[in-house]
Short mmCIF file of C-alpha atoms in Angstrom, two decimals:
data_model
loop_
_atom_site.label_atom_id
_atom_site.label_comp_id
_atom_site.label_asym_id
_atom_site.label_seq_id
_atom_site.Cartn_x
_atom_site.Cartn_y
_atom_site.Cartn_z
CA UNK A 299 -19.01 39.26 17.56
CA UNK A 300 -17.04 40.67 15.14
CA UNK A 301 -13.03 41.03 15.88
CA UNK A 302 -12.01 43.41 13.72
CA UNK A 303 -10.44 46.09 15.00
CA UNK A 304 -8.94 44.25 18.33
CA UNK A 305 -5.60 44.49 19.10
CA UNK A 306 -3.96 41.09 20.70
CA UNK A 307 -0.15 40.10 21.33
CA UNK A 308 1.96 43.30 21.54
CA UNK A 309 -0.09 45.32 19.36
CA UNK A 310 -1.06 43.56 16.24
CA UNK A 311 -4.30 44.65 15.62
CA UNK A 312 -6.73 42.36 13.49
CA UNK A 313 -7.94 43.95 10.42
CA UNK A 314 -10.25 41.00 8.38
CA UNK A 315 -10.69 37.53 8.38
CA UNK A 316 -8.56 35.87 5.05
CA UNK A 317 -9.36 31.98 5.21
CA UNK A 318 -9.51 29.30 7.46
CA UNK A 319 -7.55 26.64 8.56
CA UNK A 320 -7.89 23.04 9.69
CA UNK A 321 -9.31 23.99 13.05
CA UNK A 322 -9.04 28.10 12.59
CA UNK A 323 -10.36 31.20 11.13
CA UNK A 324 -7.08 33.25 9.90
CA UNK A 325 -7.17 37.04 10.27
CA UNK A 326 -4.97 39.62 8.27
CA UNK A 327 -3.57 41.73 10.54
CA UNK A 328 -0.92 44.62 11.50
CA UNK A 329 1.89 44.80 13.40
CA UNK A 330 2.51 47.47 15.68
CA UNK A 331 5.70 48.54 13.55
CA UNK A 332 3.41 48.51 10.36
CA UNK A 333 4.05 44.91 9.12
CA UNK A 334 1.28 42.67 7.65
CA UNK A 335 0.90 39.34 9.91
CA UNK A 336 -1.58 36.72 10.00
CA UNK A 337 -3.30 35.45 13.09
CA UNK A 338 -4.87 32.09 13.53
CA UNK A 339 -7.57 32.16 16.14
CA UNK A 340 -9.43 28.82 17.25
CA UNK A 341 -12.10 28.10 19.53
CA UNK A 342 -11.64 27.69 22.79
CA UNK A 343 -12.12 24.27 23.09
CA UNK A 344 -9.50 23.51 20.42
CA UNK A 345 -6.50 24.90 22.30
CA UNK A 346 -4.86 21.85 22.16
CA UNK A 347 -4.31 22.36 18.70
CA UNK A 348 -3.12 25.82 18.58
CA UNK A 349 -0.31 24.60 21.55
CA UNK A 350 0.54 21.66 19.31
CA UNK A 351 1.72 24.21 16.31
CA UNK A 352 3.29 26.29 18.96
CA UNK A 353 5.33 23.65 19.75
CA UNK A 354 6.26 22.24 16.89
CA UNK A 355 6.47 25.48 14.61
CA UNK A 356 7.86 28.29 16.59
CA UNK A 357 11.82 27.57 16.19
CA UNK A 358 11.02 26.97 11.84
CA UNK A 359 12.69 29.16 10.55
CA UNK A 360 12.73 29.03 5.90
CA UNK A 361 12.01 30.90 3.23
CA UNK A 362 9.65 28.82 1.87
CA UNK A 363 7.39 28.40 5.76
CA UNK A 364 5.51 30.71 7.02
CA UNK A 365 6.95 31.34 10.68
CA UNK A 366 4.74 31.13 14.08
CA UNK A 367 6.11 34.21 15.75
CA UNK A 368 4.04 34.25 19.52
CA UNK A 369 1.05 32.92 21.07
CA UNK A 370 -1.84 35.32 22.06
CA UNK A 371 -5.63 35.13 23.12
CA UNK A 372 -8.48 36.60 22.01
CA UNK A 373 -11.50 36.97 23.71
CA UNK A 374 -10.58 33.58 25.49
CA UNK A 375 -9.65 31.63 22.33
CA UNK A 376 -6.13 30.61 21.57
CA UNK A 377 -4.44 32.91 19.08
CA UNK A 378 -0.92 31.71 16.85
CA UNK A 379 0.60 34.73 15.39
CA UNK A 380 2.43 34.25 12.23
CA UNK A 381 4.32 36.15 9.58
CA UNK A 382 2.31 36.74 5.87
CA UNK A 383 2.07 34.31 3.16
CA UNK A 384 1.32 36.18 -0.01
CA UNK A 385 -0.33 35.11 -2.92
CA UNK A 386 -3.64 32.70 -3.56
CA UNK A 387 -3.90 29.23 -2.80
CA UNK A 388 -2.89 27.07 -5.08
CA UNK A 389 -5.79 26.03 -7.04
CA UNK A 390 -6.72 29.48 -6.96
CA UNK A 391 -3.55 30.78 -8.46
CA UNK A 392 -3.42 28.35 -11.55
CA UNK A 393 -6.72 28.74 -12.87
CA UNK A 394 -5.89 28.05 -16.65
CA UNK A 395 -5.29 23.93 -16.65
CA UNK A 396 -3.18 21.79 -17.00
CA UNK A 397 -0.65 24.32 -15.35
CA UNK A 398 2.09 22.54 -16.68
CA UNK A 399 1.41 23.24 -20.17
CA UNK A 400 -0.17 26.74 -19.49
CA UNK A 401 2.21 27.81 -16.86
CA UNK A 402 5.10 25.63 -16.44
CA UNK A 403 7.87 27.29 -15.42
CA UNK A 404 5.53 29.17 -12.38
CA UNK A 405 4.23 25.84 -11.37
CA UNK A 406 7.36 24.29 -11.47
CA UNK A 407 8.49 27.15 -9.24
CA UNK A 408 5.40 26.02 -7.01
CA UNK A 409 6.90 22.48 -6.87
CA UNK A 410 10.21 23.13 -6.10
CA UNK A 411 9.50 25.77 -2.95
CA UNK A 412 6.84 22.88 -1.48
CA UNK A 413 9.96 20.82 -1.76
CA UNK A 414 12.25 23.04 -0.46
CA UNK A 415 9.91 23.95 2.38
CA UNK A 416 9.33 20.16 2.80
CA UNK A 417 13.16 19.00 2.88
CA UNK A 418 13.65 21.66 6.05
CA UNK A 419 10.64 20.11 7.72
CA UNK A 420 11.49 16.85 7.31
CA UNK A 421 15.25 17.55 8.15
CA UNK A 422 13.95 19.28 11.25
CA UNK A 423 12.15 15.53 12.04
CA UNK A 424 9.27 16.88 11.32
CA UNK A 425 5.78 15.93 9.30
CA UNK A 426 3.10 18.12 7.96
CA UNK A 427 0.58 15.89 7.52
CA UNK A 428 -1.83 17.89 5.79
CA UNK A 429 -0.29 18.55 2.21
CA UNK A 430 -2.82 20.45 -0.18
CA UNK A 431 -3.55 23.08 -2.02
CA UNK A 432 -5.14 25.55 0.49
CA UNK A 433 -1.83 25.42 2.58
CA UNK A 434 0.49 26.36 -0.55
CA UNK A 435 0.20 30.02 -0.54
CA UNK A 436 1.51 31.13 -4.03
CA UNK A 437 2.43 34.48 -5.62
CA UNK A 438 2.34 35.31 -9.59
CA UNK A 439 5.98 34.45 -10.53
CA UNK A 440 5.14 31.28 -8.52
CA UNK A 441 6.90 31.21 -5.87
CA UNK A 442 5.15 29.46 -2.55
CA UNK A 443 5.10 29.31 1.05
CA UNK A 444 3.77 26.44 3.01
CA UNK A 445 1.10 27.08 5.85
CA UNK A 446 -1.09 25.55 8.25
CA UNK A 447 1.16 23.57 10.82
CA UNK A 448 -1.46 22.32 13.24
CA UNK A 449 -1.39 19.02 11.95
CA UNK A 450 2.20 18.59 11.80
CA UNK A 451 4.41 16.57 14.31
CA UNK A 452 7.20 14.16 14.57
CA UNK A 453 7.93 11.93 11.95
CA UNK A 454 6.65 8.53 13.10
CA UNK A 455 4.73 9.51 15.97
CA UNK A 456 2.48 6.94 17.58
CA UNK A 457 -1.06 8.20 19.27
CA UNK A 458 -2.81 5.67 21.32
CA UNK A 459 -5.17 4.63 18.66
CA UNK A 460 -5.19 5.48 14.96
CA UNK A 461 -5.01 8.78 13.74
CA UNK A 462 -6.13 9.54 9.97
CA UNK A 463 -4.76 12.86 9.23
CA UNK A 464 -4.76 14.87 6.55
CA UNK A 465 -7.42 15.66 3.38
CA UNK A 466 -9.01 12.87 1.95
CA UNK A 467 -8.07 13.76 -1.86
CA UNK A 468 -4.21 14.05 -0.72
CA UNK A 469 -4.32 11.48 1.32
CA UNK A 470 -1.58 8.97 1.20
CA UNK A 471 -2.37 5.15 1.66
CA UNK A 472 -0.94 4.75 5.03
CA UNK A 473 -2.50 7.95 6.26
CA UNK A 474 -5.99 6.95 5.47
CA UNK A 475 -5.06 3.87 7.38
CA UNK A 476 -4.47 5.81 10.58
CA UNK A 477 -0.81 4.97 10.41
CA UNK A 478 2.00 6.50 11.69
CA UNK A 479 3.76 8.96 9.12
CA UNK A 480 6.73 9.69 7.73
CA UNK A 481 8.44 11.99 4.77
CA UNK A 482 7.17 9.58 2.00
CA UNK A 483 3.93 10.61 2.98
CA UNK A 484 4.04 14.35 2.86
CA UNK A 485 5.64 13.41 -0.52
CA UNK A 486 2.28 11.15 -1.66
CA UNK A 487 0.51 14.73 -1.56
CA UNK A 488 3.34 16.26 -3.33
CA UNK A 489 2.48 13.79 -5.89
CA UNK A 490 -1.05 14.41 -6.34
CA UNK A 491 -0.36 18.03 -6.87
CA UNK A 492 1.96 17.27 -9.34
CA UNK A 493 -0.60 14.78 -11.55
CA UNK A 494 -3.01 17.41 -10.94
CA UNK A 495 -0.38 20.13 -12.47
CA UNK A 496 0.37 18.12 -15.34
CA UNK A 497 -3.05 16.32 -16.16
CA UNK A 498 -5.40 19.19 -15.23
CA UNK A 499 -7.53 17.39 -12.50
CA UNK A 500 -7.31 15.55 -9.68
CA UNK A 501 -6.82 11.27 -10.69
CA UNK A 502 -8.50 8.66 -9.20
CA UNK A 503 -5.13 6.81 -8.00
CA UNK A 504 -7.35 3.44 -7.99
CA UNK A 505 -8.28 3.57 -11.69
CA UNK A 506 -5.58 3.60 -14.84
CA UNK A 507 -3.41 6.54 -14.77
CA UNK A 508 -3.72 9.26 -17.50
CA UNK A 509 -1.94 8.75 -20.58
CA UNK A 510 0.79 11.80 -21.09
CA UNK A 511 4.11 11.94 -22.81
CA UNK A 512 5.47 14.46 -20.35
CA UNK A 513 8.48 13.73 -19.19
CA UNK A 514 7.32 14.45 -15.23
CA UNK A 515 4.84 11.36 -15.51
CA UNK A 516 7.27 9.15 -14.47
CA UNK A 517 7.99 10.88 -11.50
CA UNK A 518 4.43 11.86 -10.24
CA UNK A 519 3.48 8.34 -10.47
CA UNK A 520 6.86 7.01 -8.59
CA UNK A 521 5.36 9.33 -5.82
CA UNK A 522 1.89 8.03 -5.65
CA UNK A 523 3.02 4.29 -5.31
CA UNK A 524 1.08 2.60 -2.38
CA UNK A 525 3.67 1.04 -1.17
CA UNK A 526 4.73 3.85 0.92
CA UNK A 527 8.48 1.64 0.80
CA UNK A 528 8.67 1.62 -2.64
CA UNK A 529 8.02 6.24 -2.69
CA UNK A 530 10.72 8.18 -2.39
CA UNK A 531 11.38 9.78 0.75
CA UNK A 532 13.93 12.58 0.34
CA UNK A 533 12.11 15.78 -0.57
CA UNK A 534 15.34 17.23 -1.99
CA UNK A 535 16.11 14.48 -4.18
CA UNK A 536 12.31 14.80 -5.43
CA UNK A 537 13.04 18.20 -6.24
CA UNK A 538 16.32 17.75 -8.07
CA UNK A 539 14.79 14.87 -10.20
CA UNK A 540 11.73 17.04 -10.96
CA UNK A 541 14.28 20.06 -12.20
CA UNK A 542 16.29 17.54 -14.37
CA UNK A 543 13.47 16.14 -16.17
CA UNK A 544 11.80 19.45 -16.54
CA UNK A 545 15.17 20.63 -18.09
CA UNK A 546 15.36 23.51 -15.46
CA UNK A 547 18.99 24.66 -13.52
CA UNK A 548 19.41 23.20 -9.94
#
């Protein structure tokens, strides 16, 4: 039935499903003090995944993150209530292609919050795990938030067998091997977004790269190596080199 209309928490009160999730149907919703919020509800036999982001997003606290603010039910199914990302999803929100060449200095913008969003995580020990454009909410002037933590977890984490998270067009090497993952992964998606800013669609990493004299090719294909020891692994120092060869202040 429909759940407009309900109020859950302490008196946010859905107003109309927005999107999905990984495991989720997101709902736009209202504060009781007149703020806009988001709330993630998933089905009741997925609870386990709405505790895991609990967990593991309710203390993030960054600009560039969306935060988890409480944990609420409705009508029996486990609720996360979150603050607003604004904007479209990414793909969405660049719809003249490549974006580098149409709108470079907003997609570079994109870039360099995903980073900055992505350094905290990872400085915090943690992974997302699910890097793509439906959880990079982005505005007009281009700045970003990430979303979507129910994925995410501690870098390195070991399950008793393997675990292949994530999207299979982002998908990083080690991650499609059900490996355990680390920063340099997160960073693999990073770098598919990028190729796909600068060449316009998403390349096969298996077949010859695209020929561009842009001076970010070097670094988008440094971050899809698969060798995940030979990819960088500081999302910080990714963003820095991205700035320098884009020619843009730090």
């Amino acid at each position: 039935m429909p759940l407009a209309g309900q109020v859950v928490g302490n008196g946010v009160r859905l107003v109309r499903p927005v999107g999905r999730g990984s495991h989720s149907l997101v709902y736009f919703a209202v504060a009781r003090d007149g703020q806009p919020c988001a709330v993630k509800i998933f089905p009741a036999h997925l609870g386990g995944y709405a505790d895991r982001e609990y967990a593991h997003a309710h203390d993030l606290l960054h600009p560039r993150l969306v935060r988890v603010i409480d944990r609420a039910t409705v009508e029996e199914q486990p609720a996360l209530i979150s603050t607003l990302a604004r904007g479209e999803v990414m793909f969405r929100r660049y719809t003249q292609r490549p974006a580098v060449q149409h709108e470079r200095r907003a997609f570079l913008l994109t870039m360099a919050h995903l980073l900055d969003a992505l350094g905290y995580l990872h400085g915090r020990g943690v992974v997302h795990r699910d890097i793509k454009p439906e959880n990079i909410m982005v505005e007009e002037d281009g700045s970003a938030k990430l979303v979507d933590f129910d994925l995410s977890g501690p870098a390195f984490e070991t399950f008793d067998a393997p675990m292949r998270m994530g999207t299979a067009a982002f998908q990083s090497p080690e991650a499609a091997r059900g490996e355990p993952l680390g920063p340099e992964s997160d960073l693999y998606g990073v770098g598919v977004l990028l190729g796909w800013g600068i060449h316009g669609f998403l390349a096969d990493t298996d077949e010859p790269h695209p020929h561009t004299l842009d001076p970010l090719q070097p670094l988008y294909l440094s971050l899809i190596r698969a060798d995940r020891e030979a990819r960088p692994n500081d999302a910080a120092l990714v963003r820095q080199e991205l700035l320098r060869l884009a020619g843009l202040p730090y």
